[in-house]
């Protein structure tokens, strides 16, 4: 075996729709796998919140954009002799192919490990792909690859409408669409060609079953299929947006093994070395099939398959890339058998997507061939009904299961045109008498799944015929076996969930703990990868360990909560391990590293709900639970857990309540004499209106206990206020809604800190580039702050100290401030780790989670204030191109799906790198300015001059153009899209003539936003960089004018 | 209500489905996730109560019993359900598949076989893994049945065909298939390769037939019970006739060559057994169903171990160094399970001149 000495691994960058935490998981596994071989690792990944970018995982870490330019620079500097392309999603794969094509890899003697690039190309280029498959007589959908719109239309004539349009080298079905006629095709093709050079016009496999196989091959031609998965939703709904079940449920032996054999034949023919994923369409009324696509890399599905089976696909794939045979690798669960086998499951796994579509303005809620979900959950059970109901709850959208929800739908429409709520509509349809056969015809969902859903709805009705006291053991047990939660039962019986818990305890109805062991109990498992089920009589494990701590994970990724909290959880677990504790992790998100069973001592792949956590707590009897690492989900159940007698480690639950409850917290600030925007607890609309008119709009409406501004809104009018109040009180029924004066033109400052018994032991103060009004999750953050007044910093520190003292904080916390002139006001406080903890920890090289965990466990720490010479900038990553119709603008409701951070010797350099890392392309020549209002125009005048000075061609909308001309800045006026006059923005957008659009609305009112909407939306559709914030625009122009790309420093983390 | 009672009196309660009967047998588990119609009709399960570790069973119903052009039932591995009883966790009463004709329960009823569901099959499997396979019975309601050890019976004789049958007459190579409980896919696999298959009972005096190659099939129970077959195979080997054994056939070959077999603790019953071809880095994922194994050390120098189980090191195949004898412990005919080892049939036919 010719093992390399130094290997470069490419990460996937920011979390975006289609590329999420799963690549932190696969990258981390690959890096661990290499480290075990004593191979030096170099990692390029600007996603600073990932676990893979920790020094425990990789040797040399570059927080740089995963693009040809930067990776080449890193190669020149590090001189690796091998590179892995398959562990950083489509981003890494595309970048790797470019580096190969341009000869950079060859020039520097970098060997591509694992699947050869030519094979990768054969899977990515549709024409090549079809050719390859035809060679071995495998079937693909009838399709024609084209590179122009005219050819696309011709192709569709040949195939016949409806057709599917798909892009080559695309991610998450980007640009793929169902087209019923030439008009739709023209539009879809136009859009697709803005992202890709080649598209495929394909036959539409309406309502065929969608089945996936995860396959592994080594260099000795050994092949295994690690997992197969069946989509509950048929073809036409992107697999990322489908409910997926593992293993397949409705396939016979013949079908299962036919597809398996085809998969193996294909992977051999292609010459994959490592892992790949194959997607099939299977005709529901015969065993006819089509191969839809092959992903010659680790994928979302492979992460799911790893978690579903316990088979560490990425870890194994990395070993295979080095030249090992499958027979030389041990099964890491049994530690006795080998990795050359196919896992056998004795449970069923249900994956469900999580959408956040409600957060976006103007978006279409319909789901289809383009992925829109931002996260996913995985539930495990021994009945499908049990797993399905768990999965629904895990998505954390306020649903208690398949039934007992307070939703309403247009059932007919949902069945015909699915949205993110279809599964509930299906259950409702079953309830009101649609037959499973009818629903299956309408939706393409196999009847088997529908019958299972019917089991749930029928059982609910059965339960409703009983009263609580009369419900006996048998009925209650059956309910639990079908996945009904205590909460659902409490709704059905109109009692409290604690009454249900009490009754269960009395009747001895408790879940059993089962192990995932890859071999269905044929061999004993040596790892504690666990789940709970009521369909069992026996616990697989013992609970004898002493000195143990439960850490609650972050749950499902959604806008506002993603890999950052996983980083916090994993670091807490690792610190606890170092301190000698047995660590227990509870989490259910398959895209995380915390759910890798080798991170903690015991992993419960389970719901993070009061009910489940208490069941585990009562079995394990640990020293306590840490709720402050996983973000809002664990935080929200802290009080309930403590009230039930569970020990919460760190800040007392009562304090958490005092910070989370907006009313209590605002009162507390008043008591402490700390400034805050004028506020009022909500009693009724009339009073709220009175308050609003007194202090003046805009008014911020905020429910309690929410993350990332869910249902947080800024009201500009009485009508807004009424709408938002209704919405907010629905989101936080159990907790008060507070309204406050919304401060504009203020600077935002945040502190991330750790306190011990109310005294701060570590802190980091960051500054937002954007003024208040942009959600902190969408803001560009600078650390250490570069434009803060000394005085403001002192105030931030003293206020934080006062709050920490009053709330007796022990552990991590975050406070957000507004600074205007000399005043500093508090707007928000969270007694938990925040999104920015990994950012400040890594920029400051001071792991604040390690510190927090230590103080929570009573260990002394000694933190010196860091003297940071460099600067870190965190930039948001948006996924607007996938969110059809959504207005690509940042407001108080968070819209970004992820973030990146880059380091630099100065702000300008770090900022340019961060922007590029978030996918922003620096403009070449044409820039469009559309500046709303006088202030924006005046404040950006200097920037416009700089742009002109740098030689950019400026275009501007009507008033902006006049203003610029008055100030002697040369520009071309473009008419707005709505106008029919030339020259029009429209022509410039569709002809790909603009490199950057700077569009700053006057204010974020609905009517103001409507004006520039079409332009912004088109920018997103045509992948034109867009800036919508004045402060950001100014910083951008400053940075652009101060540095050339060649002048940006290329340094590893440890070189700062 | 139904009860599963193991020989150590451990009792599991569940719900009955299928026939209104009470049954007994050797309780064994299979970890395959698909293929219950194939498994239940596999004659190697004769005398056994089968535990399926995959919890959701019955999902795609049961296909019809139509026959193909050679007179073989299309969808099963024999013409009847062979297991004595079936133990599962969750039964899907409602099934869904284009090719299904009836529910699993109705099918069991037709064949007078009892099933029990609602059992913690993982707990049961762990018990069987730790204690080794056990005898047990399933009692339906107030039924009664006496427990006895099926391995004391000549199970091979129970499942073997009674008369010689020829398939694909006039085909190329003439293969005598000694039916010790042969799965029909062995016959299908040979026909597919153009062979004429002469299927004969386990105790048939096949040396008198005219043929090109001999295949000793899979089958239930202790290989030593098939004494007549062992004697006949030994006689054929004397004449250097090409012989190929599958599963029980592997054990019978070893016994015929003077070797020994032993009972395993809980056997191999699954679709994911990795078998390494000795002297290579190749490993095949195979389907298996056996409770006895060949003791490799008991065989003479002329023999070599062809395949070995990567997990527990047990024998998975034999080959004679100089003569045309080969056998595998796994099932190259699959059904159910992966078809990766199908090439073994080609290997056998290459050996048959």
PDB file of N, CA and C in Angstrom, chain A residues 220 222 247 249-253 255 257 260 268 284 286 327-328 337-338 340-342 344-347 382-383 446 448 451-452 514-515 517 520-523 536-538 540, chain B residues 31 33-35 38 53-56 59-60 89-90 92 94 96-98 120-123 125-126 129 266 271-274 281-283 285 310-312 336-338 340:
ATOM      1  N   UNK A 220     -10.102  -3.797  -4.253  1.00  0.00           N
ATOM      2  CA  UNK A 220      -9.975  -5.213  -4.614  1.00  0.00           C
ATOM      3  C   UNK A 220     -11.285  -5.753  -5.159  1.00  0.00           C
ATOM      4  N   UNK A 222     -14.216  -5.700  -3.796  1.00  0.00           N
ATOM      5  CA  UNK A 222     -15.251  -6.117  -2.845  1.00  0.00           C
ATOM      6  C   UNK A 222     -16.306  -5.030  -2.781  1.00  0.00           C
ATOM      7  N   UNK A 247     -34.848   0.177   6.748  1.00  0.00           N
ATOM      8  CA  UNK A 247     -34.637  -0.230   5.358  1.00  0.00           C
ATOM      9  C   UNK A 247     -35.938  -0.063   4.566  1.00  0.00           C
ATOM     10  N   UNK A 249     -39.439  -0.787   2.956  1.00  0.00           N
ATOM     11  CA  UNK A 249     -40.542  -1.521   3.594  1.00  0.00           C
ATOM     12  C   UNK A 249     -41.431  -2.264   2.616  1.00  0.00           C
ATOM     13  N   UNK A 250     -41.527  -1.755   1.396  1.00  0.00           N
ATOM     14  CA  UNK A 250     -42.515  -2.346   0.487  1.00  0.00           C
ATOM     15  C   UNK A 250     -41.858  -3.109  -0.657  1.00  0.00           C
ATOM     16  N   UNK A 251     -40.545  -3.348  -0.538  1.00  0.00           N
ATOM     17  CA  UNK A 251     -39.840  -4.085  -1.583  1.00  0.00           C
ATOM     18  C   UNK A 251     -39.721  -5.563  -1.206  1.00  0.00           C
ATOM     19  N   UNK A 252     -40.005  -6.415  -2.179  1.00  0.00           N
ATOM     20  CA  UNK A 252     -39.841  -7.853  -1.944  1.00  0.00           C
ATOM     21  C   UNK A 252     -38.364  -8.197  -2.040  1.00  0.00           C
ATOM     22  N   UNK A 253     -38.069  -9.451  -1.732  1.00  0.00           N
ATOM     23  CA  UNK A 253     -36.699  -9.927  -1.869  1.00  0.00           C
ATOM     24  C   UNK A 253     -36.173  -9.699  -3.285  1.00  0.00           C
ATOM     25  N   UNK A 255     -37.108  -7.512  -5.585  1.00  0.00           N
ATOM     26  CA  UNK A 255     -36.865  -6.102  -5.891  1.00  0.00           C
ATOM     27  C   UNK A 255     -35.639  -5.583  -5.158  1.00  0.00           C
ATOM     28  N   UNK A 257     -33.087  -7.161  -3.981  1.00  0.00           N
ATOM     29  CA  UNK A 257     -31.804  -7.701  -4.441  1.00  0.00           C
ATOM     30  C   UNK A 257     -31.527  -7.443  -5.916  1.00  0.00           C
ATOM     31  N   UNK A 260     -30.074  -4.085  -5.673  1.00  0.00           N
ATOM     32  CA  UNK A 260     -28.770  -4.230  -5.034  1.00  0.00           C
ATOM     33  C   UNK A 260     -27.735  -4.726  -6.047  1.00  0.00           C
ATOM     34  N   UNK A 268     -19.022  -1.120  -9.901  1.00  0.00           N
ATOM     35  CA  UNK A 268     -17.825  -1.774 -10.455  1.00  0.00           C
ATOM     36  C   UNK A 268     -17.482  -1.192 -11.809  1.00  0.00           C
ATOM     37  N   UNK A 284     -44.281   1.342  -9.494  1.00  0.00           N
ATOM     38  CA  UNK A 284     -45.061   0.748  -8.404  1.00  0.00           C
ATOM     39  C   UNK A 284     -45.895  -0.458  -8.816  1.00  0.00           C
ATOM     40  N   UNK A 286     -44.813  -2.882 -11.215  1.00  0.00           N
ATOM     41  CA  UNK A 286     -43.991  -3.924 -11.831  1.00  0.00           C
ATOM     42  C   UNK A 286     -42.627  -3.782 -11.204  1.00  0.00           C
ATOM     43  N   UNK A 327     -11.915  -6.080   4.031  1.00  0.00           N
ATOM     44  CA  UNK A 327     -11.718  -7.187   4.969  1.00  0.00           C
ATOM     45  C   UNK A 327     -10.675  -6.858   6.026  1.00  0.00           C
ATOM     46  N   UNK A 328      -9.927  -5.781   5.805  1.00  0.00           N
ATOM     47  CA  UNK A 328      -8.883  -5.417   6.765  1.00  0.00           C
ATOM     48  C   UNK A 328      -9.364  -4.411   7.811  1.00  0.00           C
ATOM     49  N   UNK A 337     -16.226  -8.523  14.513  1.00  0.00           N
ATOM     50  CA  UNK A 337     -16.487  -8.888  13.132  1.00  0.00           C
ATOM     51  C   UNK A 337     -15.858  -7.843  12.220  1.00  0.00           C
ATOM     52  N   UNK A 338     -15.939  -8.057  10.888  1.00  0.00           N
ATOM     53  CA  UNK A 338     -15.247  -7.129   9.990  1.00  0.00           C
ATOM     54  C   UNK A 338     -16.201  -6.171   9.283  1.00  0.00           C
ATOM     55  N   UNK A 340     -16.504  -5.717   6.222  1.00  0.00           N
ATOM     56  CA  UNK A 340     -17.009  -6.222   4.954  1.00  0.00           C
ATOM     57  C   UNK A 340     -18.265  -7.051   5.210  1.00  0.00           C
ATOM     58  N   UNK A 341     -19.362  -6.379   5.390  1.00  0.00           N
ATOM     59  CA  UNK A 341     -20.631  -7.062   5.624  1.00  0.00           C
ATOM     60  C   UNK A 341     -21.735  -6.036   5.376  1.00  0.00           C
ATOM     61  N   UNK A 342     -22.955  -6.496   5.418  1.00  0.00           N
ATOM     62  CA  UNK A 342     -24.060  -5.559   5.227  1.00  0.00           C
ATOM     63  C   UNK A 342     -24.910  -5.538   6.484  1.00  0.00           C
ATOM     64  N   UNK A 344     -27.596  -5.515   9.300  1.00  0.00           N
ATOM     65  CA  UNK A 344     -28.966  -5.978   9.409  1.00  0.00           C
ATOM     66  C   UNK A 344     -29.617  -5.182  10.532  1.00  0.00           C
ATOM     67  N   UNK A 345     -30.749  -4.589  10.232  1.00  0.00           N
ATOM     68  CA  UNK A 345     -31.426  -3.746  11.213  1.00  0.00           C
ATOM     69  C   UNK A 345     -32.529  -4.550  11.897  1.00  0.00           C
ATOM     70  N   UNK A 346     -32.716  -4.336  13.199  1.00  0.00           N
ATOM     71  CA  UNK A 346     -33.886  -4.937  13.826  1.00  0.00           C
ATOM     72  C   UNK A 346     -34.774  -3.840  14.425  1.00  0.00           C
ATOM     73  N   UNK A 347     -34.858  -2.781  13.666  1.00  0.00           N
ATOM     74  CA  UNK A 347     -35.674  -1.626  14.038  1.00  0.00           C
ATOM     75  C   UNK A 347     -35.976  -0.912  12.730  1.00  0.00           C
ATOM     76  N   UNK A 382     -39.504   0.268  16.840  1.00  0.00           N
ATOM     77  CA  UNK A 382     -39.714  -1.117  16.413  1.00  0.00           C
ATOM     78  C   UNK A 382     -41.094  -1.293  15.781  1.00  0.00           C
ATOM     79  N   UNK A 383     -41.777  -0.193  15.623  1.00  0.00           N
ATOM     80  CA  UNK A 383     -42.980  -0.160  14.798  1.00  0.00           C
ATOM     81  C   UNK A 383     -42.836   1.082  13.942  1.00  0.00           C
ATOM     82  N   UNK A 446     -47.189   4.811  -1.100  1.00  0.00           N
ATOM     83  CA  UNK A 446     -47.585   3.413  -1.086  1.00  0.00           C
ATOM     84  C   UNK A 446     -48.629   3.172   0.010  1.00  0.00           C
ATOM     85  N   UNK A 448     -49.117   0.836   1.942  1.00  0.00           N
ATOM     86  CA  UNK A 448     -48.625   0.278   3.206  1.00  0.00           C
ATOM     87  C   UNK A 448     -48.414   1.379   4.247  1.00  0.00           C
ATOM     88  N   UNK A 451     -51.755   2.721   5.480  1.00  0.00           N
ATOM     89  CA  UNK A 451     -52.422   1.859   6.464  1.00  0.00           C
ATOM     90  C   UNK A 451     -51.826   2.050   7.852  1.00  0.00           C
ATOM     91  N   UNK A 452     -50.532   2.274   7.889  1.00  0.00           N
ATOM     92  CA  UNK A 452     -49.888   2.490   9.188  1.00  0.00           C
ATOM     93  C   UNK A 452     -50.364   3.811   9.795  1.00  0.00           C
ATOM     94  N   UNK A 514     -32.769   0.027  23.770  1.00  0.00           N
ATOM     95  CA  UNK A 514     -32.261  -0.971  22.821  1.00  0.00           C
ATOM     96  C   UNK A 514     -30.989  -0.465  22.171  1.00  0.00           C
ATOM     97  N   UNK A 515     -30.154  -1.418  21.785  1.00  0.00           N
ATOM     98  CA  UNK A 515     -28.878  -1.093  21.170  1.00  0.00           C
ATOM     99  C   UNK A 515     -28.948  -1.232  19.647  1.00  0.00           C
ATOM    100  N   UNK A 517     -26.758  -2.380  16.727  1.00  0.00           N
ATOM    101  CA  UNK A 517     -25.533  -3.175  16.754  1.00  0.00           C
ATOM    102  C   UNK A 517     -25.070  -3.659  15.386  1.00  0.00           C
ATOM    103  N   UNK A 520     -28.267  -7.100  14.166  1.00  0.00           N
ATOM    104  CA  UNK A 520     -29.548  -7.591  14.678  1.00  0.00           C
ATOM    105  C   UNK A 520     -29.365  -8.624  15.788  1.00  0.00           C
ATOM    106  N   UNK A 521     -28.451  -8.351  16.691  1.00  0.00           N
ATOM    107  CA  UNK A 521     -28.218  -9.158  17.895  1.00  0.00           C
ATOM    108  C   UNK A 521     -27.459 -10.461  17.626  1.00  0.00           C
ATOM    109  N   UNK A 522     -27.012 -10.660  16.388  1.00  0.00           N
ATOM    110  CA  UNK A 522     -26.273 -11.897  16.114  1.00  0.00           C
ATOM    111  C   UNK A 522     -24.951 -11.933  16.890  1.00  0.00           C
ATOM    112  N   UNK A 523     -24.334 -10.750  17.031  1.00  0.00           N
ATOM    113  CA  UNK A 523     -23.121 -10.648  17.832  1.00  0.00           C
ATOM    114  C   UNK A 523     -23.320  -9.550  18.876  1.00  0.00           C
ATOM    115  N   UNK A 536     -40.932  -3.534  23.439  1.00  0.00           N
ATOM    116  CA  UNK A 536     -39.849  -4.361  23.948  1.00  0.00           C
ATOM    117  C   UNK A 536     -40.044  -4.622  25.426  1.00  0.00           C
ATOM    118  N   UNK A 537     -39.446  -5.705  25.892  1.00  0.00           N
ATOM    119  CA  UNK A 537     -39.605  -6.079  27.301  1.00  0.00           C
ATOM    120  C   UNK A 537     -38.325  -5.957  28.100  1.00  0.00           C
ATOM    121  N   UNK A 538     -37.231  -5.585  27.449  1.00  0.00           N
ATOM    122  CA  UNK A 538     -35.954  -5.714  28.152  1.00  0.00           C
ATOM    123  C   UNK A 538     -34.980  -4.618  27.731  1.00  0.00           C
ATOM    124  N   UNK A 540     -31.295  -3.440  26.842  1.00  0.00           N
ATOM    125  CA  UNK A 540     -30.098  -4.120  26.345  1.00  0.00           C
ATOM    126  C   UNK A 540     -28.863  -3.795  27.175  1.00  0.00           C
TER     127      UNK A 540
ATOM    128  N   UNK B  31     -31.570 -13.086  10.539  1.00  0.00           N
ATOM    129  CA  UNK B  31     -31.467 -11.624  10.593  1.00  0.00           C
ATOM    130  C   UNK B  31     -31.687 -10.946   9.239  1.00  0.00           C
ATOM    131  N   UNK B  33     -33.524  -9.053   6.236  1.00  0.00           N
ATOM    132  CA  UNK B  33     -34.574  -8.033   6.348  1.00  0.00           C
ATOM    133  C   UNK B  33     -35.667  -8.182   5.295  1.00  0.00           C
ATOM    134  N   UNK B  34     -35.421  -8.976   4.273  1.00  0.00           N
ATOM    135  CA  UNK B  34     -36.454  -9.209   3.254  1.00  0.00           C
ATOM    136  C   UNK B  34     -36.566 -10.702   2.976  1.00  0.00           C
ATOM    137  N   UNK B  35     -37.648 -11.077   2.299  1.00  0.00           N
ATOM    138  CA  UNK B  35     -37.730 -12.439   1.770  1.00  0.00           C
ATOM    139  C   UNK B  35     -38.430 -13.443   2.652  1.00  0.00           C
ATOM    140  N   UNK B  38     -39.763 -16.537   0.709  1.00  0.00           N
ATOM    141  CA  UNK B  38     -38.701 -17.457   0.335  1.00  0.00           C
ATOM    142  C   UNK B  38     -38.219 -18.238   1.561  1.00  0.00           C
ATOM    143  N   UNK B  53     -35.688 -11.418  12.904  1.00  0.00           N
ATOM    144  CA  UNK B  53     -35.266 -10.292  13.749  1.00  0.00           C
ATOM    145  C   UNK B  53     -35.742  -8.965  13.187  1.00  0.00           C
ATOM    146  N   UNK B  54     -35.993  -8.898  11.864  1.00  0.00           N
ATOM    147  CA  UNK B  54     -36.534  -7.644  11.357  1.00  0.00           C
ATOM    148  C   UNK B  54     -37.966  -7.522  11.874  1.00  0.00           C
ATOM    149  N   UNK B  55     -38.315  -6.424  12.511  1.00  0.00           N
ATOM    150  CA  UNK B  55     -39.578  -6.395  13.254  1.00  0.00           C
ATOM    151  C   UNK B  55     -40.857  -6.261  12.423  1.00  0.00           C
ATOM    152  N   UNK B  56     -40.760  -5.699  11.216  1.00  0.00           N
ATOM    153  CA  UNK B  56     -41.989  -5.427  10.455  1.00  0.00           C
ATOM    154  C   UNK B  56     -42.142  -6.472   9.359  1.00  0.00           C
ATOM    155  N   UNK B  59     -45.417  -6.968   5.229  1.00  0.00           N
ATOM    156  CA  UNK B  59     -45.643  -5.706   4.522  1.00  0.00           C
ATOM    157  C   UNK B  59     -46.116  -5.869   3.085  1.00  0.00           C
ATOM    158  N   UNK B  60     -45.460  -6.782   2.357  1.00  0.00           N
ATOM    159  CA  UNK B  60     -45.790  -6.879   0.933  1.00  0.00           C
ATOM    160  C   UNK B  60     -46.599  -8.131   0.622  1.00  0.00           C
ATOM    161  N   UNK B  89     -42.110  -9.580  15.526  1.00  0.00           N
ATOM    162  CA  UNK B  89     -42.420  -8.491  16.448  1.00  0.00           C
ATOM    163  C   UNK B  89     -43.707  -7.776  16.031  1.00  0.00           C
ATOM    164  N   UNK B  90     -43.738  -7.277  14.809  1.00  0.00           N
ATOM    165  CA  UNK B  90     -44.897  -6.479  14.397  1.00  0.00           C
ATOM    166  C   UNK B  90     -45.444  -7.018  13.084  1.00  0.00           C
ATOM    167  N   UNK B  92     -47.832  -6.818   9.849  1.00  0.00           N
ATOM    168  CA  UNK B  92     -48.605  -5.871   9.043  1.00  0.00           C
ATOM    169  C   UNK B  92     -49.815  -6.592   8.441  1.00  0.00           C
ATOM    170  N   UNK B  94     -52.326  -5.271   6.980  1.00  0.00           N
ATOM    171  CA  UNK B  94     -52.588  -4.707   5.648  1.00  0.00           C
ATOM    172  C   UNK B  94     -51.286  -4.754   4.868  1.00  0.00           C
ATOM    173  N   UNK B  96     -49.238  -4.441   0.961  1.00  0.00           N
ATOM    174  CA  UNK B  96     -49.341  -3.657  -0.256  1.00  0.00           C
ATOM    175  C   UNK B  96     -48.243  -4.064  -1.225  1.00  0.00           C
ATOM    176  N   UNK B  97     -48.624  -4.686  -2.303  1.00  0.00           N
ATOM    177  CA  UNK B  97     -47.672  -4.974  -3.369  1.00  0.00           C
ATOM    178  C   UNK B  97     -48.437  -5.401  -4.610  1.00  0.00           C
ATOM    179  N   UNK B  98     -47.913  -4.992  -5.776  1.00  0.00           N
ATOM    180  CA  UNK B  98     -48.609  -5.333  -7.025  1.00  0.00           C
ATOM    181  C   UNK B  98     -48.672  -6.829  -7.256  1.00  0.00           C
ATOM    182  N   UNK B 120     -40.832  -9.543  21.760  1.00  0.00           N
ATOM    183  CA  UNK B 120     -39.563  -8.824  21.721  1.00  0.00           C
ATOM    184  C   UNK B 120     -38.524  -9.770  21.105  1.00  0.00           C
ATOM    185  N   UNK B 121     -38.498  -9.748  19.788  1.00  0.00           N
ATOM    186  CA  UNK B 121     -37.644 -10.707  19.066  1.00  0.00           C
ATOM    187  C   UNK B 121     -36.155 -10.430  19.308  1.00  0.00           C
ATOM    188  N   UNK B 122     -35.838  -9.200  19.663  1.00  0.00           N
ATOM    189  CA  UNK B 122     -34.426  -8.903  19.951  1.00  0.00           C
ATOM    190  C   UNK B 122     -34.012  -9.576  21.264  1.00  0.00           C
ATOM    191  N   UNK B 123     -34.901  -9.490  22.232  1.00  0.00           N
ATOM    192  CA  UNK B 123     -34.617 -10.127  23.520  1.00  0.00           C
ATOM    193  C   UNK B 123     -34.480 -11.643  23.323  1.00  0.00           C
ATOM    194  N   UNK B 125     -33.722 -13.215  20.546  1.00  0.00           N
ATOM    195  CA  UNK B 125     -32.529 -13.509  19.760  1.00  0.00           C
ATOM    196  C   UNK B 125     -31.282 -13.490  20.631  1.00  0.00           C
ATOM    197  N   UNK B 126     -31.217 -12.484  21.506  1.00  0.00           N
ATOM    198  CA  UNK B 126     -30.055 -12.410  22.403  1.00  0.00           C
ATOM    199  C   UNK B 126     -29.989 -13.655  23.286  1.00  0.00           C
ATOM    200  N   UNK B 129     -28.725 -16.427  21.202  1.00  0.00           N
ATOM    201  CA  UNK B 129     -27.304 -16.211  20.934  1.00  0.00           C
ATOM    202  C   UNK B 129     -26.463 -16.647  22.141  1.00  0.00           C
ATOM    203  N   UNK B 266     -25.506 -21.317  17.580  1.00  0.00           N
ATOM    204  CA  UNK B 266     -26.775 -20.803  17.063  1.00  0.00           C
ATOM    205  C   UNK B 266     -26.788 -20.676  15.541  1.00  0.00           C
ATOM    206  N   UNK B 271     -28.544 -12.894   5.722  1.00  0.00           N
ATOM    207  CA  UNK B 271     -28.226 -12.560   4.333  1.00  0.00           C
ATOM    208  C   UNK B 271     -26.983 -11.686   4.254  1.00  0.00           C
ATOM    209  N   UNK B 272     -26.193 -11.671   5.318  1.00  0.00           N
ATOM    210  CA  UNK B 272     -25.053 -10.746   5.332  1.00  0.00           C
ATOM    211  C   UNK B 272     -23.779 -11.387   5.846  1.00  0.00           C
ATOM    212  N   UNK B 273     -23.624 -12.684   5.594  1.00  0.00           N
ATOM    213  CA  UNK B 273     -22.425 -13.364   6.097  1.00  0.00           C
ATOM    214  C   UNK B 273     -21.249 -13.147   5.143  1.00  0.00           C
ATOM    215  N   UNK B 274     -20.167 -12.544   5.639  1.00  0.00           N
ATOM    216  CA  UNK B 274     -19.007 -12.313   4.778  1.00  0.00           C
ATOM    217  C   UNK B 274     -18.130 -13.568   4.700  1.00  0.00           C
ATOM    218  N   UNK B 281      -8.030 -11.329  -1.395  1.00  0.00           N
ATOM    219  CA  UNK B 281      -8.634 -10.261  -0.597  1.00  0.00           C
ATOM    220  C   UNK B 281     -10.106 -10.134  -0.921  1.00  0.00           C
ATOM    221  N   UNK B 282     -10.638 -11.139  -1.640  1.00  0.00           N
ATOM    222  CA  UNK B 282     -12.041 -11.071  -2.023  1.00  0.00           C
ATOM    223  C   UNK B 282     -12.936 -11.657  -0.946  1.00  0.00           C
ATOM    224  N   UNK B 283     -13.995 -10.951  -0.733  1.00  0.00           N
ATOM    225  CA  UNK B 283     -14.940 -11.354   0.293  1.00  0.00           C
ATOM    226  C   UNK B 283     -16.335 -11.252  -0.314  1.00  0.00           C
ATOM    227  N   UNK B 285     -20.539 -11.391   0.154  1.00  0.00           N
ATOM    228  CA  UNK B 285     -21.657 -11.301   1.095  1.00  0.00           C
ATOM    229  C   UNK B 285     -22.644 -12.408   0.704  1.00  0.00           C
ATOM    230  N   UNK B 310     -15.618 -14.681   7.620  1.00  0.00           N
ATOM    231  CA  UNK B 310     -14.762 -13.596   8.101  1.00  0.00           C
ATOM    232  C   UNK B 310     -15.086 -13.199   9.535  1.00  0.00           C
ATOM    233  N   UNK B 311     -16.282 -13.499   9.979  1.00  0.00           N
ATOM    234  CA  UNK B 311     -16.658 -13.099  11.336  1.00  0.00           C
ATOM    235  C   UNK B 311     -16.214 -14.096  12.387  1.00  0.00           C
ATOM    236  N   UNK B 312     -16.461 -15.394  12.156  1.00  0.00           N
ATOM    237  CA  UNK B 312     -16.150 -16.361  13.215  1.00  0.00           C
ATOM    238  C   UNK B 312     -15.174 -17.454  12.792  1.00  0.00           C
ATOM    239  N   UNK B 336     -33.913 -16.246  -0.207  1.00  0.00           N
ATOM    240  CA  UNK B 336     -33.690 -14.809  -0.281  1.00  0.00           C
ATOM    241  C   UNK B 336     -32.214 -14.464  -0.092  1.00  0.00           C
ATOM    242  N   UNK B 337     -31.897 -13.199  -0.407  1.00  0.00           N
ATOM    243  CA  UNK B 337     -30.563 -12.722  -0.112  1.00  0.00           C
ATOM    244  C   UNK B 337     -29.786 -12.290  -1.331  1.00  0.00           C
ATOM    245  N   UNK B 338     -28.548 -11.873  -1.095  1.00  0.00           N
ATOM    246  CA  UNK B 338     -27.719 -11.326  -2.167  1.00  0.00           C
ATOM    247  C   UNK B 338     -27.304 -12.401  -3.174  1.00  0.00           C
ATOM    248  N   UNK B 340     -24.556 -12.359  -5.007  1.00  0.00           N
ATOM    249  CA  UNK B 340     -23.147 -12.157  -5.345  1.00  0.00           C
ATOM    250  C   UNK B 340     -22.381 -13.454  -5.632  1.00  0.00           C
TER     251      UNK B 340
END
